[in-house]
Amino acid sequence: MEAKIALAGNPNSGKTTVFNILCGTREKVGNWPGTTVEKKEGILDYKGKKIKVIDLPGIYSLSAYSIDERIARDFLIQERPDLVVVIIDATNLERNLYLASQLLEMGLNLLLDFNMMDMVYAMGLKIDNLKLSQILGVEIVETVANQGIGIENLKEKILENISKRPKPLKINYGKEVEEAIERIENMLKENYDISISPRSVALRLLEGDPDFKDKFIGKPLSEEIERIILETENKIEKIYGESIESFIIEKRYSFLKGLTRECTNQKEVKALTFSDKLDKILLNKFLSFPIFLSLMYLLFYLVFYIGNPLADLIDTGFASLRDYLKEALEDKAVSPWLISFLLDGVLAGVGSVLVFLPNIALLFLGVSVLEDSGYLARAAFIMDRVMHTLGLHGKSFIPLLLGFGCNVPAIMATRTLESRKDRLLTILIIPLMSCSARLPVYVLFASAFFQKHQGLIIFSLYLTGILLALIVAKVAKSLFFKEESAPFVMELPPYRLPALRNILLQMWLRSLTFIKRAGTVIALAVILIWMLSSLPIGVEYASENSVIGAIGKTIAPIFKPAGFGTWQASVALLFGIVAKETVIGTLGTLYGAEEESLKEILKDIFTPLSAYAFMLMTLIYIPCIATIATIKKESSLKFAMITTLYSLILGWIVSVLFYQIGSLL
């Protein structure tokens, strides 16, 4: 039977880095049963053994307050992996060991990975791993995951520790709670078949975990257990003046505080760390925002400066391939309609999207560098002030940032927000974040009409999306979501030098999604477009007399006030609802052209003013189908329809206003 291990740990502990190194690119991405939260699985192939690795969501504890915590806890209880590797940020032992202590109390087989040990040494902190290991009854491995240090030892220890059966950790919670634990534990042992430590179940019941309580409702002795819990709650409240849940948490932290004090020794305490010094500049009240904007602008500038020559090479390659195939197919007397299908439909459509792969990959590379260096968390912190002013929760900025990659996982990430109103408000504005699928549209039009200022034009579109999102949030908050947001506490990880392997791997995995979409959704869309462009039989391909021409002519007048009232542009926007990259694929198919020749054709149809209005429309109007489906899943059909409708109206108003005002100047 194949062994199964799980990776657990706090957010920013380096868990994903460890997962990527252990499994490489051999990962399978799906959803956790009954949810749309992403589930990653991979295979660790070591010394002839194949071990399935499950990457659990990053969590701080096993409480049932968030979806992520519930998923992790349910998986560990129901699936019982052979080993749980807990990735610990060793620079913050006390807080990171909280989750590990809960898992040890459950009697799970654990291996602790003390990560970021280079920073521990830099802090002058010494950890007595041997003593710590003896007290907790679990092995400890030291790593610097982003540099690959200690990974071989980690793999070795994973093999050694699989399927061990350790004794559950026992923390003393004081006379009153211990008496209650013992009574409930005895009842559980005698009357129920429980897969994890009965003591940890008793603890969860005393802490008021609703999911655990639900499992005992209506069962024999449930009333007796309820009576013990109530009795203990009253006793703790009367003696200590606090809830039993807070009391247990405090006791667990007291144990961990004593443990870390006993097992660590910080000989040298520097007044200011490197991160502290850097934060004095990057988080400065007056400098932080200009620096943030400058870094974003630099990112987009580099995406074009380096990406465009590479995109031109791919475009030249597609043009040569088209010429070669055309000649070869004509020599073999292949039917003209099949040649048209292959060259005008599939190759022109998919090719016109794939040429932007270098720009997309560079954008993902830049985001990975910012993420791994620790700056992205600072960006959320910097934006928190602005977001609170406009009625958004500071935590909302993290899903919004993810929206620059893809709106779908960004909407899923709103599950970390505790308030439903904060979640809905954030979901409402995520489609205004310029996802990577819109980038090919921006790149094509910016390089055709604003050659000297491409980076600035794209930067302005990203900025427009953010500003519109903040305005929509402010208006929606004042009208429909008047509840006050909870305070935002953001953990700022120390700055690190990004590991080349990790950022390249992240760039590849994210770019691979773009390539897969080009080969599936976009390919199907361009085939449909080619069919509609070729019907009815005998009509000139992609002419206004074709089916697609008729559709385009029907909706084109709607966009005339925005300056792009051609039927081809209208059809491109219509098919962009399938996937935003399809806007370019559609134009490429309708004009039977790839990037360079498509630019020349567009220059005859658009002006710089109408081109920018078209990009604004692409930015704002209706999200893609996958995003709409995710909004429905995460909220409701009604809310998905509201989001779709408001974005369409807003997109039309903004692009028309821009074009009409611009025409007067």
XYZ file of C-alpha atoms in Angstrom, residues 39-623:
585
model
C -5.949 20.779 -2.949
C -2.359 19.925 -3.934
C -1.056 16.397 -4.112
C 2.365 15.247 -5.236
C 4.641 12.230 -5.193
C 7.922 12.024 -3.279
C 10.105 9.529 -5.137
C 13.017 8.630 -2.832
C 15.216 5.546 -2.634
C 12.813 3.506 -4.746
C 9.790 4.398 -2.610
C 6.893 6.497 -3.855
C 5.105 8.445 -1.136
C 1.970 10.483 -1.712
C 2.341 14.025 -0.279
C -0.736 16.113 0.605
C -0.195 19.844 1.059
C -2.694 20.999 3.706
C -3.877 24.642 3.827
C -1.638 26.957 5.871
C -3.267 27.318 9.304
C -2.411 28.549 12.793
C -4.519 26.082 14.794
C -7.175 23.385 14.529
C -10.127 25.552 15.542
C -13.247 25.441 13.393
C -13.470 29.144 12.621
C -12.275 29.076 9.019
C -12.801 26.674 6.137
C -9.044 26.061 5.866
C -8.755 24.961 9.483
C -11.775 22.684 9.184
C -10.404 21.055 6.012
C -7.005 20.382 7.598
C -8.495 18.997 10.787
C -11.050 16.766 9.020
C -8.375 15.392 6.707
C -6.046 14.520 9.576
C -8.803 12.808 11.569
C -10.548 10.996 8.738
C -7.642 10.127 6.438
C -5.044 9.378 9.147
C -1.869 9.944 7.094
C 1.126 7.774 7.957
C 3.110 10.854 8.911
C 2.444 14.578 9.324
C 5.454 16.802 8.593
C 4.896 20.104 10.375
C 6.902 22.953 8.845
C 7.922 25.321 11.640
C 9.196 28.869 11.163
C 12.027 28.397 13.669
C 12.444 32.160 14.126
C 9.056 32.151 15.866
C 8.998 28.852 17.729
C 6.369 29.543 20.372
C 3.632 30.525 17.956
C 4.463 27.887 15.339
C 4.570 25.068 17.896
C 0.944 25.763 18.862
C -0.394 23.830 15.855
C 2.183 21.056 16.385
C 1.138 20.713 20.040
C -2.514 20.258 19.022
C -1.534 17.578 16.499
C 0.641 15.818 19.077
C -2.239 15.846 21.553
C -4.316 14.020 18.943
C -1.701 11.242 18.932
C -0.718 11.776 15.289
C 2.661 10.618 14.030
C 4.661 13.827 13.551
C 8.011 14.966 12.214
C 8.950 18.595 12.904
C 10.843 20.522 10.229
C 12.511 23.588 11.775
C 12.773 25.772 8.690
C 14.605 29.094 8.146
C 17.512 27.983 10.340
C 19.838 30.445 8.556
C 17.798 33.268 10.049
C 17.813 31.582 13.448
C 21.643 31.602 13.398
C 21.646 35.211 12.192
C 19.459 36.147 15.169
C 21.986 34.562 17.525
C 19.349 32.085 18.668
C 20.381 28.585 19.754
C 17.793 25.819 19.868
C 18.416 22.651 21.863
C 16.713 20.298 19.436
C 17.640 17.191 21.415
C 15.903 18.401 24.571
C 12.921 19.714 22.619
C 12.634 16.419 20.792
C 12.714 14.444 24.044
C 10.040 16.563 25.720
C 7.670 16.458 22.728
C 8.472 12.841 21.797
C 9.030 13.671 18.148
C 12.035 13.929 15.814
C 13.223 17.338 14.580
C 14.931 18.170 11.279
C 16.599 21.491 10.453
C 16.226 23.008 6.969
C 16.708 26.187 4.972
C 14.148 25.143 2.373
C 14.533 28.063 -0.030
C 18.208 27.112 -0.444
C 17.560 23.357 -0.480
C 19.656 22.907 2.697
C 18.645 19.935 4.876
C 16.147 18.552 2.351
C 18.025 15.246 1.889
C 18.012 14.723 5.648
C 14.300 15.589 5.711
C 13.584 12.919 3.077
C 15.636 10.385 5.046
C 13.748 11.167 8.257
C 10.416 10.914 6.449
C 11.275 7.345 5.466
C 12.466 6.520 8.986
C 9.427 7.943 10.739
C 6.593 6.668 8.554
C 4.044 4.576 10.429
C 5.486 5.127 13.924
C 2.938 5.090 16.732
C 3.924 7.808 19.228
C 2.212 8.468 22.542
C -0.067 11.527 22.562
C 1.406 14.653 24.127
C -0.110 15.463 27.498
C -0.265 19.074 28.660
C -1.499 19.787 32.167
C -4.550 22.099 32.022
C -5.040 22.457 35.767
C -7.125 20.614 38.342
C -10.611 21.645 37.189
C -10.090 20.956 33.475
C -8.057 17.787 34.067
C -10.885 16.331 36.180
C -13.385 17.036 33.422
C -11.042 15.604 30.759
C -10.624 12.402 32.757
C -14.371 11.900 33.241
C -15.201 12.545 29.566
C -12.212 10.503 28.387
C -13.333 7.474 30.410
C -16.842 7.711 28.959
C -15.457 7.944 25.438
C -13.137 4.969 25.886
C -15.912 2.751 27.281
C -18.725 3.730 24.943
C -17.395 5.034 21.636
C -15.063 3.883 18.893
C -12.758 6.886 18.345
C -9.861 6.938 15.885
C -7.805 9.660 17.641
C -6.740 10.176 21.239
C -9.908 10.239 23.480
C -8.168 12.875 25.617
C -7.855 15.223 22.637
C -11.548 14.640 21.788
C -12.467 15.517 25.374
C -10.390 18.687 25.035
C -12.087 19.670 21.781
C -15.491 19.164 23.433
C -14.487 21.322 26.395
C -13.180 24.005 24.005
C -16.658 24.080 22.472
C -15.737 22.839 18.986
C -19.182 22.759 17.289
C -18.235 20.029 14.801
C -17.120 17.669 17.568
C -20.236 18.456 19.602
C -22.488 17.697 16.632
C -21.011 14.197 16.350
C -22.220 13.310 19.842
C -25.689 14.857 19.741
C -28.374 12.209 20.261
C -25.861 9.517 21.201
C -25.842 7.657 24.542
C -24.239 9.677 27.355
C -24.266 12.876 25.252
C -26.411 14.562 27.914
C -23.989 13.459 30.616
C -21.019 14.811 28.627
C -22.897 18.074 28.064
C -23.543 18.331 31.796
C -19.823 17.902 32.615
C -18.869 20.548 30.064
C -21.417 23.033 31.434
C -20.357 22.354 34.985
C -16.667 22.924 34.114
C -17.447 26.074 32.123
C -19.233 27.563 35.143
C -16.417 26.569 37.456
C -13.698 28.167 35.287
C -15.796 31.291 34.813
C -16.351 31.609 38.553
C -12.753 30.942 39.643
C -10.734 32.561 36.824
C -13.259 34.952 35.289
C -12.745 33.756 31.717
C -14.256 31.306 29.264
C -13.037 27.718 29.273
C -11.884 28.069 25.650
C -9.641 31.033 26.490
C -8.441 29.245 29.609
C -7.318 26.159 27.627
C -5.614 28.263 24.942
C -3.778 30.220 27.610
C -2.624 27.021 29.332
C -1.355 25.585 26.045
C 0.589 28.786 25.309
C 1.997 28.773 28.858
C 3.320 25.273 28.240
C 4.894 26.350 24.936
C 6.382 29.472 26.508
C 8.074 27.390 29.186
C 9.180 24.837 26.595
C 10.840 27.395 24.302
C 12.453 29.160 27.251
C 13.877 25.839 28.429
C 15.153 24.789 25.006
C 16.423 28.044 23.477
C 19.200 30.414 24.285
C 19.581 33.761 22.570
C 23.110 34.858 23.405
C 23.260 37.828 21.142
C 20.302 40.083 20.623
C 20.790 42.632 17.885
C 19.026 45.914 18.335
C 17.711 45.905 14.770
C 17.659 43.008 12.317
C 18.176 43.458 8.581
C 14.396 43.185 8.097
C 13.803 45.858 10.734
C 16.195 48.238 8.983
C 14.666 47.599 5.571
C 11.140 48.027 6.940
C 12.119 51.449 8.267
C 12.405 52.509 4.615
C 9.899 50.298 2.783
C 7.138 50.788 5.389
C 7.912 54.434 6.044
C 4.752 56.506 6.340
C 5.709 58.809 3.470
C 7.918 56.560 1.324
C 6.034 53.256 1.399
C 3.343 54.100 -1.144
C 5.646 55.743 -3.759
C 8.085 52.808 -3.426
C 5.219 50.325 -3.858
C 3.983 52.086 -7.014
C 7.539 52.397 -8.383
C 8.143 48.671 -7.932
C 4.872 47.842 -9.687
C 5.781 50.162 -12.579
C 9.278 48.627 -12.813
C 7.712 45.171 -12.963
C 5.494 46.079 -15.923
C 8.345 47.896 -17.667
C 10.549 44.785 -17.464
C 7.672 42.573 -18.620
C 7.707 44.522 -21.885
C 11.388 45.421 -22.195
C 12.491 41.788 -21.928
C 9.294 40.068 -23.037
C 8.550 41.786 -26.349
C 11.671 40.655 -28.277
C 10.950 37.079 -27.144
C 7.291 37.417 -28.156
C 8.420 38.642 -31.598
C 10.582 35.532 -32.005
C 7.633 33.247 -31.231
C 5.454 35.254 -33.613
C 8.040 34.846 -36.381
C 8.108 31.118 -35.632
C 4.319 30.848 -35.974
C 4.383 32.832 -39.249
C 7.052 30.488 -40.669
C 5.103 27.460 -39.474
C 1.965 28.822 -41.158
C 3.799 29.345 -44.481
C 5.359 25.890 -44.290
C 2.074 24.141 -43.468
C 0.176 26.058 -46.130
C 2.639 25.027 -48.805
C 2.777 21.417 -47.579
C -1.013 21.067 -47.358
C -1.591 22.657 -50.764
C 1.030 20.345 -52.316
C -0.903 17.376 -50.967
C -4.139 18.770 -52.421
C -5.804 19.004 -49.011
C -9.303 20.458 -49.090
C -9.315 24.315 -48.904
C -11.797 24.279 -46.023
C -9.481 22.008 -43.975
C -6.523 24.276 -44.717
C -8.616 27.249 -43.633
C -9.671 25.410 -40.449
C -6.091 24.515 -39.505
C -4.409 27.785 -40.479
C -7.082 30.505 -40.128
C -8.821 28.852 -37.204
C -6.592 26.788 -34.914
C -3.106 28.133 -35.716
C -4.064 31.811 -36.033
C -6.303 31.721 -32.944
C -4.117 29.723 -30.549
C -0.893 31.184 -31.969
C -2.052 34.752 -31.449
C -2.459 33.958 -27.734
C 0.680 31.856 -27.205
C 3.007 34.564 -28.527
C 2.404 36.408 -25.253
C 3.797 33.562 -23.164
C 7.120 35.398 -22.475
C 5.252 38.442 -21.085
C 3.022 36.241 -18.930
C 5.973 34.171 -17.670
C 7.951 37.330 -16.795
C 4.990 38.755 -14.879
C 4.709 35.522 -12.870
C 8.470 35.539 -12.297
C 8.303 39.078 -10.914
C 5.371 38.252 -8.633
C 7.206 35.134 -7.367
C 10.290 37.234 -6.534
C 8.177 39.766 -4.609
C 6.338 36.933 -2.844
C 9.420 34.931 -1.855
C 11.379 37.993 -0.753
C 8.664 38.877 1.776
C 7.683 42.160 0.064
C 4.224 41.036 -1.047
C 3.080 40.738 2.585
C 4.365 44.329 3.088
C 2.326 45.421 0.063
C -0.816 44.137 1.815
C 0.253 46.017 4.948
C 0.836 49.245 2.975
C -2.542 48.981 1.248
C -4.329 48.203 4.517
C -4.548 51.893 5.431
C -6.113 52.769 2.076
C -8.497 49.838 2.165
C -9.782 50.557 5.643
C -10.424 54.165 4.620
C -12.631 52.892 1.797
C -14.464 50.333 3.918
C -12.588 47.174 2.932
C -11.021 44.733 5.346
C -7.204 44.885 5.218
C -7.087 41.116 4.729
C -9.035 41.615 1.486
C -5.905 42.885 -0.233
C -4.417 39.379 -0.323
C -7.247 37.912 -2.490
C -7.112 41.090 -4.584
C -3.385 40.579 -5.151
C -4.042 36.979 -6.177
C -6.561 38.388 -8.652
C -3.658 39.768 -10.711
C -2.772 36.151 -11.461
C -6.244 34.661 -11.871
C -9.615 35.768 -10.484
C -10.755 32.185 -9.729
C -8.273 31.305 -6.918
C -8.574 34.915 -5.707
C -12.293 34.426 -5.105
C -11.592 31.126 -3.341
C -9.051 32.919 -1.134
C -11.813 35.129 0.308
C -12.639 32.138 2.505
C -9.942 33.381 4.875
C -12.198 36.382 5.672
C -14.311 35.646 8.711
C -17.191 38.057 8.024
C -19.622 37.079 5.228
C -20.113 40.749 4.373
C -16.358 41.285 3.961
C -16.235 38.193 1.756
C -19.083 39.337 -0.506
C -17.654 42.839 -0.809
C -14.243 41.456 -1.782
C -15.753 38.976 -4.259
C -17.683 41.854 -5.826
C -14.519 43.761 -6.768
C -12.046 40.944 -7.549
C -13.122 40.826 -11.252
C -11.781 44.400 -11.552
C -8.261 43.129 -10.880
C -6.429 42.685 -14.196
C -5.811 38.934 -14.358
C -3.011 37.513 -16.517
C -5.573 36.500 -19.177
C -6.188 40.179 -19.961
C -2.474 40.898 -20.366
C -2.233 39.600 -23.992
C -4.956 42.096 -24.966
C -3.082 44.953 -23.286
C 0.258 43.880 -24.775
C -1.107 43.695 -28.318
C -2.877 47.069 -28.260
C -0.163 48.867 -26.273
C 2.577 47.694 -28.640
C 0.465 48.642 -31.671
C -0.650 52.118 -30.529
C 1.653 53.222 -27.686
C 5.011 51.782 -28.645
C 7.110 54.277 -26.650
C 5.039 54.068 -23.482
C 3.870 50.452 -23.352
C 4.840 49.871 -19.700
C 3.152 53.095 -18.599
C -0.067 52.267 -20.488
C -0.319 48.771 -18.960
C 0.537 50.156 -15.530
C -2.271 52.726 -15.920
C -4.771 49.938 -16.703
C -3.784 47.921 -13.624
C -4.028 51.109 -11.556
C -7.440 51.947 -13.060
C -8.701 48.500 -12.054
C -7.543 49.045 -8.459
C -9.055 52.555 -8.269
C -12.387 51.363 -9.694
C -12.408 48.458 -7.241
C -11.889 50.826 -4.316
C -14.660 53.156 -5.549
C -17.095 50.260 -6.086
C -16.201 48.927 -2.623
C -16.827 52.334 -1.031
C -20.214 52.740 -2.731
C -21.327 49.138 -2.077
C -20.172 49.332 1.535
C -22.145 52.517 2.208
C -25.281 51.103 0.543
C -25.357 47.394 1.360
C -22.522 46.399 3.740
C -22.591 48.832 6.629
C -21.176 46.408 9.223
C -17.787 47.453 10.673
C -14.799 45.354 9.627
C -12.748 43.505 12.224
C -9.196 44.795 12.867
C -6.511 43.457 10.550
C -3.441 41.760 12.002
C -0.904 40.931 9.304
C 2.130 38.797 9.953
C 5.233 40.228 8.260
C 7.751 37.509 7.444
C 11.453 38.424 7.495
C 13.026 39.451 4.170
C 14.742 36.588 2.381
C 16.807 36.188 -0.751
C 14.441 34.357 -3.144
C 15.670 30.889 -4.118
C 16.146 30.658 -7.901
C 14.780 27.105 -8.075
C 11.628 28.021 -6.202
C 10.758 31.158 -8.182
C 11.462 29.410 -11.492
C 9.254 26.515 -10.423
C 6.451 28.896 -9.431
C 6.785 30.725 -12.755
C 6.658 27.450 -14.680
C 3.628 26.057 -12.820
C 1.667 29.300 -13.288
C 2.684 29.638 -16.950
C 1.718 26.021 -17.529
C -1.856 26.914 -16.602
C -1.803 29.604 -19.310
C -0.462 27.094 -21.886
C -3.088 24.504 -20.910
C -5.857 27.088 -21.333
C -4.496 27.946 -24.796
C -4.634 24.257 -25.690
C -8.107 23.578 -24.301
C -10.625 26.351 -23.647
C -9.129 28.798 -26.141
C -8.608 26.131 -28.821
C -12.269 25.076 -28.508
C -13.393 28.702 -28.625
C -11.409 29.494 -31.793
C -12.766 26.321 -33.459
C -16.294 27.520 -32.675
C -15.417 30.979 -33.988
C -14.005 29.464 -37.197
C -17.207 27.425 -37.699
C -19.413 30.465 -37.180
C -17.118 32.425 -39.523
C -17.481 29.754 -42.242
C -21.268 29.391 -42.108
C -23.548 29.430 -44.020
C -21.737 27.231 -46.567
C -20.288 29.169 -49.451
C -20.018 32.477 -47.591
C -16.678 34.327 -47.618
C -14.695 33.344 -44.534
C -15.124 35.745 -41.591
C -17.134 38.167 -43.680
C -20.010 40.262 -42.371
C -22.385 37.845 -44.186
C -21.253 34.888 -42.059
C -23.123 33.830 -38.906
C -20.503 35.440 -36.712
C -20.743 38.614 -38.812
C -24.509 38.711 -38.235
C -24.027 38.306 -34.470
C -21.367 41.019 -34.453
C -23.469 43.471 -36.485
C -26.362 43.015 -34.025
C -24.348 44.033 -30.966
C -21.821 46.409 -32.591
C -24.041 49.564 -32.263
C -23.870 49.190 -28.470
C -20.112 49.847 -28.578
C -20.130 52.585 -31.218
C -20.200 55.425 -28.615
C -17.020 53.918 -27.126
C -15.209 54.182 -30.477
C -14.959 50.487 -31.344
C -18.293 49.728 -33.000
C -16.966 47.224 -35.556
C -18.607 43.821 -35.612
C -15.207 42.084 -35.230
C -14.429 43.959 -31.989
C -17.929 43.180 -30.686
C -17.557 39.465 -31.428
C -14.103 39.459 -29.779
C -15.590 40.920 -26.587
C -18.471 38.440 -26.732
C -16.113 35.457 -26.937
C -13.886 37.036 -24.298
C -16.523 35.961 -21.788
C -15.346 32.365 -22.374
C -11.777 33.358 -21.473
C -10.205 36.800 -21.765
C -7.302 35.546 -23.909
C -9.944 34.614 -26.482
C -10.363 38.316 -27.314
C -7.009 38.150 -29.122
C -7.679 34.645 -30.453
C -10.957 35.857 -31.944
C -9.379 38.881 -33.614
C -6.581 36.632 -34.923
C -9.121 34.162 -36.325
C -11.426 36.778 -37.831
C -8.559 38.631 -39.510
C -6.585 35.413 -40.212
C -3.473 37.064 -38.795
C -0.841 36.555 -36.100
C 0.685 39.198 -33.864
C 2.677 41.486 -36.208
C 0.216 41.455 -39.100
C -2.684 41.721 -36.639
C -1.141 44.908 -35.218
C -1.021 46.464 -38.684
C -4.665 45.521 -39.342
C -5.767 46.958 -35.976
C -4.027 50.268 -36.756
C -6.430 50.708 -39.681
C -9.483 50.046 -37.487
C -8.692 51.653 -34.121
C -7.240 55.007 -33.117
C -5.064 55.318 -29.973
C -8.133 56.776 -28.208
C -10.507 53.959 -29.188
C -7.754 51.361 -28.549
C -7.429 52.541 -24.936
C -11.232 52.585 -24.584
C -11.272 48.979 -25.873
C -8.636 47.991 -23.276
C -10.721 49.669 -20.549
C -13.745 47.645 -21.668
C -11.676 44.433 -21.617
C -10.497 45.285 -18.105
C -13.926 45.970 -16.625
C -16.711 44.132 -18.467
C -18.191 40.727 -17.578
C -15.761 38.284 -15.887
